[in-house]
């Protein structure tokens, strides 16, 4: 229901600064309880889509488009979900030797080649983000053959059997460089939201390392937390004892042989360091 209301807002059915229908009206429309409507409103408020005051109807907020990290979505899928048309302008696409940092992050041997992509991303023609992505050679060769002005890399790779399954996100703010400022149409040193993302496939193999920089005036990020612990998705084939360990390690499992330390948070790595590994 929250997604349905969000789509209606994106489509212009509820413009910025207008009031949404009342709880009773929406409850009747969707044939649900008012408690369910309140839960949907809470989700929309957490995503920065609406504002509310006690005793008043909810008001649609204008401003940046909110991108939630509740699930792993590509830029194109997120754009379409909020009623926008995604596009891209390739600024660079090179096959070159990996830097030391790239090789370490992607688990590549020294001297291995990678594909480096720089692309300006647009929402309905408006520049909002610059992505700089590094791909292992076997993945990058596929990316190089795509129509990167229109195609979603994530979706096209899925069709080719490479699925982006897990990702770590590090978010901070950085000043726009002169080059980025020209591409985004802003002044140099304007703060940009930076998302550094490390992505792996179903087998836990690195498939992408990216540095995406968003216009803060055009995009905002939403993260919804819970006290419940979510295990990593790469947990198939674990023993009952290992599954129990997930509840106290947040997805870091002590199981011989020593697992590759790829795809874990710093907190999980700290826990893994306490494991009693066999010699």
Coordinates of N, CA and C in Angstrom, one line a residue, residues 6 20-21 28-29 36-37 41 45 84 101 104 121 128 136 143 159 167 170 183 185 187 198 211-212 234 252:
X6 N 3.1 5.9 -2.9 CA 4.3 6.5 -3.3 C 4.3 6.7 -4.8
X20 N -2.8 14.2 1.8 CA -3.3 12.9 1.4 C -4.7 12.7 1.9
X21 N -5.4 11.7 1.3 CA -6.8 11.4 1.9 C -6.6 11.0 3.4
X28 N -11.1 2.6 3.7 CA -12.2 2.2 2.9 C -11.8 1.8 1.5
X29 N -10.9 2.6 0.9 CA -10.5 2.4 -0.5 C -9.7 1.1 -0.6
X36 N -3.5 -0.5 9.6 CA -2.7 -0.8 8.5 C -2.3 0.5 7.7
X37 N -3.3 1.4 7.6 CA -3.0 2.7 7.0 C -1.9 3.4 7.7
X41 N 1.6 4.9 6.4 CA 2.0 6.3 6.6 C 3.4 6.4 7.3
X45 N 6.6 8.2 5.9 CA 7.3 9.2 6.6 C 8.8 8.9 6.8
X84 N 10.1 8.0 -12.8 CA 11.1 8.8 -13.6 C 11.6 7.9 -14.8
X101 N 44.4 -1.0 -4.9 CA 43.2 -1.0 -4.1 C 42.0 -1.7 -4.8
X104 N 42.7 -5.5 -4.6 CA 42.4 -6.0 -3.3 C 40.9 -6.1 -3.0
X121 N 24.3 9.8 -14.7 CA 23.0 9.2 -14.7 C 22.0 10.4 -14.6
X128 N 21.7 13.8 -12.2 CA 21.5 13.7 -10.7 C 22.7 12.9 -10.1
X136 N 35.4 -6.7 -12.6 CA 36.4 -7.7 -13.0 C 36.3 -7.9 -14.6
X143 N 29.7 -5.8 -19.9 CA 29.2 -4.4 -19.7 C 29.6 -3.5 -21.0
X159 N 20.0 -11.0 -17.1 CA 19.6 -11.8 -18.2 C 20.8 -12.7 -18.7
X167 N 25.3 -6.5 -1.2 CA 26.0 -5.2 -1.4 C 26.3 -4.6 0.0
X170 N 28.6 2.3 1.8 CA 29.2 3.3 2.7 C 28.8 4.7 2.2
X183 N 29.6 18.4 -15.1 CA 28.6 17.4 -15.6 C 27.3 17.5 -14.9
X185 N 26.1 20.3 -13.5 CA 25.5 21.6 -13.7 C 25.4 22.4 -12.4
X187 N 28.0 24.4 -9.0 CA 29.3 25.0 -8.7 C 30.3 24.0 -8.1
X198 N 30.1 -2.1 -2.7 CA 30.8 -3.3 -3.1 C 29.7 -4.4 -3.2
X211 N 31.7 3.9 -7.0 CA 31.7 5.2 -6.3 C 30.7 6.1 -7.0
X212 N 29.5 6.2 -6.4 CA 28.4 7.0 -7.0 C 28.2 8.3 -6.2
X234 N 24.0 -15.3 1.8 CA 24.8 -16.5 1.4 C 25.0 -17.4 2.6
X252 N 28.0 -13.6 10.4 CA 29.3 -14.1 10.4 C 29.4 -15.5 11.1

